[in-house]
C-alpha angles and dihedrals in degrees: 000000000000116000130213129201125175135199128200109238109232101164139026122271142161129231092244090060089049094049092048091048096046090049089054093046094046090049089049095049093044092048097239107109110188097016104146090200090071095061116136115228132188107228105180147337122238113240131198112295093032099281125135127232126195115253111249118221090246087055090068092057094050112120120229108205120189092204096052096044104103144169111306094027105130119231119251129222124194125189113216133182149171106212091199093066097036095236140118137178138188124238116205130186117199136151114248106199121333108298118263143137090299110102087213092063134072140045112345133185118219124201118195125187125205118229099280132103092234089047090056096048089046086051091053093048091046092046087052090047096052091045090054096041099041096038096241146120128258108244110214104182090172097050093231094141089055096226104100133271095300121043132181111232091229092049094052088046096054088045091055104029108123122231089189111102103175104049124124112253088251093052094046089052091049086051095053091047092048087061086059136053089248100079 
């Protein structure tokens, strides 16, 4: 099954910040800090009609601001992957109802996995990164992360951070998933 988590965006961020943060968090939860093979890369963005377009370097520095996102701004979807873990995920940005005081409205980031263990772990790291970079909480409607519906990114990182340093990559992925209701 594919899994989706969302985060309300409360602060501006760039895709580059999220990629660096998700790389660091992925390395931490897999017990491999500094392992460059676990670098998250943005491969493309989806365009109208279902096509894909490579992400230009200047696209990594584009600022996504929840307070300037308005009616008529189209949603954006990025495809992300880490070849070493055989997994990818998508990161989408879209407005859900006009932004107001209601915490269920405004600009949201949606992280969607595919159906592989590596993708689930990448999606968790990406959700943590978005929560940290965008000053939001992870919304886990299915309670797959086992911490309630709303989860602070740092809290989830602490829960899943691996202290094991000499595991194989497959064993590290299995350890992370064992700490959730996914695996």
